[in-house]
Amino acid sequence: MPLNLILNNLEKHIHLTHEEQDIFTAYLQPKKIKRKQYLLTYGEVCKYSAFVTSGCLRGYTVDKSGIEHVLSFAPADWWIADMYSLISQKPGIQNIEALEDTDMLLLSKANQEKLYLQIPKFEHFFRILAENSLVASQQRLIDSLSLTAEERYNNFCKRYPTLIDHLPQKQIASYIGVTPEFFSRMKGEMVRKK
């Protein structure tokens, strides 16, 4: 099942022969972490891209006041990494934590580079992932500057429909850039409007 999930994810952008699938899957390393365990912590160099097969991860930073800012979520069928650290191989700026027990498949940066040489279409696949990540980050920045909290919440619901009723409200509040108290009041007002 986990291999089928990741192979189906690849098929959205590239087609692999059975031999290419075997080469790719040989490079994957299964990993399980428990709820509240970390895949990556601030200051570590990110050496892997993680593909979530079950559970959910979140990527976040902590500001000087100790306030957490959620940058992304990775439920099943999503990839996650500290892209800055993975690409530059410098100490990371993100923490990646399991919000629940999570199974994933890791692809090391070294093995990703080998894939580029052995199966060039992987450069296309990971370029698409990087481009999608860049577009999403830019759109999120624009949204945070120009949209109301309610509009940002609606965008969150579109981006992560499976997580709306699944995540603690404080995680969603952090993602859209409001306090949990404000988020609770906002949701109450949204219900009253309906």
CSV table of C-alpha atoms in Angstrom, one decimal:
chain,number,residue,atom,x,y,z
A,1,MET,CA,0.0,0.0,0.0
A,2,PRO,CA,2.6,2.7,0.9
A,3,LEU,CA,4.5,1.9,-2.3
A,4,ASN,CA,1.3,2.1,-4.4
A,5,LEU,CA,0.6,5.5,-2.8
A,6,ILE,CA,3.9,7.0,-3.7
A,7,LEU,CA,3.9,5.5,-7.2
A,8,ASN,CA,0.4,6.9,-7.8
A,9,ASN,CA,1.7,10.2,-6.6
A,10,LEU,CA,4.6,10.1,-9.1
A,11,GLU,CA,2.2,9.1,-11.9
A,12,LYS,CA,0.4,12.4,-11.6
A,13,HIS,CA,3.5,13.9,-13.3
A,14,ILE,CA,5.7,11.2,-14.8
A,15,HIS,CA,5.3,7.7,-16.1
A,16,LEU,CA,7.7,5.0,-14.9
A,17,THR,CA,8.4,1.6,-16.3
A,18,HIS,CA,8.4,-1.3,-13.9
A,19,GLU,CA,12.2,-1.3,-13.9
A,20,GLU,CA,12.3,2.4,-13.1
A,21,GLN,CA,9.8,1.9,-10.3
A,22,ASP,CA,12.1,-0.8,-8.8
A,23,ILE,CA,15.1,1.5,-9.0
A,24,PHE,CA,13.1,4.3,-7.3
A,25,THR,CA,11.6,2.2,-4.5
A,26,ALA,CA,15.0,0.7,-3.7
A,27,TYR,CA,16.1,4.2,-2.8
A,28,LEU,CA,13.3,4.7,-0.3
A,29,GLN,CA,13.7,4.3,3.4
A,30,PRO,CA,10.6,3.6,5.5
A,31,LYS,CA,10.3,5.5,8.8
A,32,LYS,CA,7.7,5.7,11.5
A,33,ILE,CA,7.5,8.4,14.2
A,34,LYS,CA,5.1,8.8,17.1
A,35,ARG,CA,2.9,11.8,17.7
A,36,LYS,CA,5.0,14.8,18.9
A,37,GLN,CA,8.2,13.3,17.7
A,38,TYR,CA,10.4,15.2,15.2
A,39,LEU,CA,11.6,14.3,11.8
A,40,LEU,CA,13.7,17.5,11.8
A,41,THR,CA,14.5,20.2,14.3
A,42,TYR,CA,15.7,23.8,13.9
A,43,GLY,CA,19.4,23.9,13.1
A,44,GLU,CA,19.7,20.4,11.7
A,45,VAL,CA,20.6,19.9,8.1
A,46,CYS,CA,17.7,18.4,6.1
A,47,LYS,CA,18.9,15.3,4.4
A,48,TYR,CA,15.6,13.8,3.2
A,49,SER,CA,12.4,14.6,1.4
A,50,ALA,CA,9.6,12.8,3.3
A,51,PHE,CA,6.5,11.3,1.6
A,52,VAL,CA,3.7,10.7,4.1
A,53,THR,CA,1.9,7.4,3.7
A,54,SER,CA,-0.3,7.7,6.9
A,55,GLY,CA,-0.6,10.3,9.6
A,56,CYS,CA,0.3,14.0,9.4
A,57,LEU,CA,3.4,16.1,9.8
A,58,ARG,CA,3.6,19.9,10.2
A,59,GLY,CA,6.5,22.2,9.4
A,60,TYR,CA,6.8,25.3,11.6
A,61,THR,CA,9.2,27.9,12.9
A,62,VAL,CA,9.4,29.6,16.3
A,63,ASP,CA,9.9,33.3,16.6
A,64,LYS,CA,12.0,35.2,19.2
A,65,SER,CA,8.9,35.5,21.4
A,66,GLY,CA,8.5,31.7,21.4
A,67,ILE,CA,5.4,31.8,19.2
A,68,GLU,CA,5.0,29.0,16.7
A,69,HIS,CA,4.2,29.8,13.0
A,70,VAL,CA,2.9,26.8,11.0
A,71,LEU,CA,4.3,26.9,7.5
A,72,SER,CA,2.8,23.7,6.1
A,73,PHE,CA,1.0,20.4,6.8
A,74,ALA,CA,1.8,17.1,5.2
A,75,PRO,CA,-1.1,14.6,5.4
A,76,ALA,CA,-1.0,11.2,3.6
A,77,ASP,CA,0.0,11.5,-0.1
A,78,TRP,CA,2.0,14.8,0.5
A,79,TRP,CA,5.8,15.5,0.4
A,80,ILE,CA,7.5,17.6,3.0
A,81,ALA,CA,11.1,18.9,3.6
A,82,ASP,CA,12.8,22.0,4.8
A,83,MET,CA,13.5,23.1,1.2
A,84,TYR,CA,16.0,25.8,2.2
A,85,SER,CA,18.1,23.3,4.1
A,86,LEU,CA,17.6,20.4,1.7
A,87,ILE,CA,18.8,22.4,-1.3
A,88,SER,CA,21.6,24.5,0.4
A,89,GLN,CA,22.6,21.7,2.8
A,90,LYS,CA,22.9,24.5,5.5
A,91,PRO,CA,21.3,24.2,9.0
A,92,GLY,CA,17.5,24.2,8.7
A,93,ILE,CA,15.0,26.9,9.8
A,94,GLN,CA,12.1,24.6,10.3
A,95,ASN,CA,10.9,22.0,12.8
A,96,ILE,CA,9.0,19.1,11.2
A,97,GLU,CA,6.8,17.3,13.8
A,98,ALA,CA,4.3,14.5,13.8
A,99,LEU,CA,0.8,15.6,14.8
A,100,GLU,CA,-0.1,11.9,15.1
A,101,ASP,CA,1.7,8.6,14.6
A,102,THR,CA,3.0,8.9,11.1
A,103,ASP,CA,4.5,6.5,8.5
A,104,MET,CA,6.6,7.9,5.7
A,105,LEU,CA,9.0,7.0,3.0
A,106,LEU,CA,12.3,9.0,3.0
A,107,LEU,CA,14.3,9.8,-0.1
A,108,SER,CA,17.8,11.1,0.7
A,109,LYS,CA,19.2,14.1,-1.2
A,110,ALA,CA,22.1,11.8,-2.3
A,111,ASN,CA,19.7,9.2,-3.7
A,112,GLN,CA,17.6,11.9,-5.3
A,113,GLU,CA,20.7,13.1,-7.1
A,114,LYS,CA,21.4,9.5,-8.2
A,115,LEU,CA,17.8,9.2,-9.6
A,116,TYR,CA,18.4,12.4,-11.7
A,117,LEU,CA,21.3,10.6,-13.4
A,118,GLN,CA,19.7,7.2,-13.7
A,119,ILE,CA,16.2,8.3,-14.6
A,120,PRO,CA,16.2,11.9,-15.9
A,121,LYS,CA,12.4,12.2,-15.7
A,122,PHE,CA,12.8,12.5,-11.9
A,123,GLU,CA,14.3,15.9,-12.5
A,124,HIS,CA,11.0,16.9,-14.1
A,125,PHE,CA,9.0,15.4,-11.2
A,126,PHE,CA,11.0,17.2,-8.5
A,127,ARG,CA,11.1,20.4,-10.5
A,128,ILE,CA,7.3,20.3,-10.6
A,129,LEU,CA,7.2,19.8,-6.8
A,130,ALA,CA,9.6,22.7,-6.2
A,131,GLU,CA,7.6,25.0,-8.5
A,132,ASN,CA,4.3,24.1,-6.8
A,133,SER,CA,5.9,24.7,-3.5
A,134,LEU,CA,7.2,28.1,-4.6
A,135,VAL,CA,3.9,29.1,-6.1
A,136,ALA,CA,2.0,28.0,-2.9
A,137,SER,CA,4.5,29.9,-0.7
A,138,GLN,CA,4.2,33.1,-2.8
A,139,GLN,CA,0.4,32.9,-2.8
A,140,ARG,CA,0.3,32.4,0.9
A,141,LEU,CA,2.5,35.4,1.5
A,142,ILE,CA,0.2,37.5,-0.8
A,143,ASP,CA,-2.8,36.2,1.0
A,144,SER,CA,-1.4,37.0,4.4
A,145,LEU,CA,-0.8,40.6,3.2
A,146,SER,CA,-4.1,41.2,1.5
A,147,LEU,CA,-6.8,38.8,2.7
A,148,THR,CA,-8.9,38.8,5.9
A,149,ALA,CA,-8.5,36.0,8.4
A,150,GLU,CA,-11.8,34.5,7.2
A,151,GLU,CA,-10.6,34.4,3.6
A,152,ARG,CA,-7.3,32.9,4.7
A,153,TYR,CA,-9.3,30.2,6.6
A,154,ASN,CA,-11.4,29.5,3.5
A,155,ASN,CA,-8.1,29.1,1.4
A,156,PHE,CA,-6.8,26.7,4.1
A,157,CYS,CA,-10.0,24.6,3.8
A,158,LYS,CA,-9.5,24.4,0.0
A,159,ARG,CA,-5.8,23.5,0.3
A,160,TYR,CA,-6.2,20.9,3.1
A,161,PRO,CA,-9.8,19.6,2.9
A,162,THR,CA,-9.0,16.4,4.8
A,163,LEU,CA,-7.6,18.3,7.7
A,164,ILE,CA,-10.4,20.8,8.5
A,165,ASP,CA,-12.0,18.6,11.2
A,166,HIS,CA,-8.9,16.6,11.9
A,167,LEU,CA,-6.5,19.2,13.3
A,168,PRO,CA,-6.5,21.1,16.6
A,169,GLN,CA,-7.9,24.6,16.1
A,170,LYS,CA,-4.6,26.1,17.4
A,171,GLN,CA,-2.7,24.5,14.5
A,172,ILE,CA,-5.1,26.0,12.0
A,173,ALA,CA,-5.0,29.4,13.7
A,174,SER,CA,-1.2,29.4,13.6
A,175,TYR,CA,-1.3,28.5,9.9
A,176,ILE,CA,-3.6,31.4,9.0
A,177,GLY,CA,-1.8,33.8,11.3
A,178,VAL,CA,-4.2,34.4,14.1
A,179,THR,CA,-4.5,33.6,17.8
A,180,PRO,CA,-6.5,30.5,18.8
A,181,GLU,CA,-8.9,32.9,20.7
A,182,PHE,CA,-9.5,35.0,17.6
A,183,PHE,CA,-9.9,31.9,15.5
A,184,SER,CA,-12.6,30.6,17.8
A,185,ARG,CA,-14.5,33.8,17.7
A,186,MET,CA,-14.2,34.0,13.9
A,187,LYS,CA,-15.5,30.5,13.5
A,188,GLY,CA,-18.4,31.3,15.8
A,189,GLU,CA,-19.3,34.3,13.7
A,190,MET,CA,-19.0,32.3,10.5
A,191,VAL,CA,-21.5,29.7,11.9
A,192,ARG,CA,-23.9,32.5,13.0
A,193,LYS,CA,-23.8,34.0,9.5
A,194,LYS,CA,-24.9,30.8,7.8
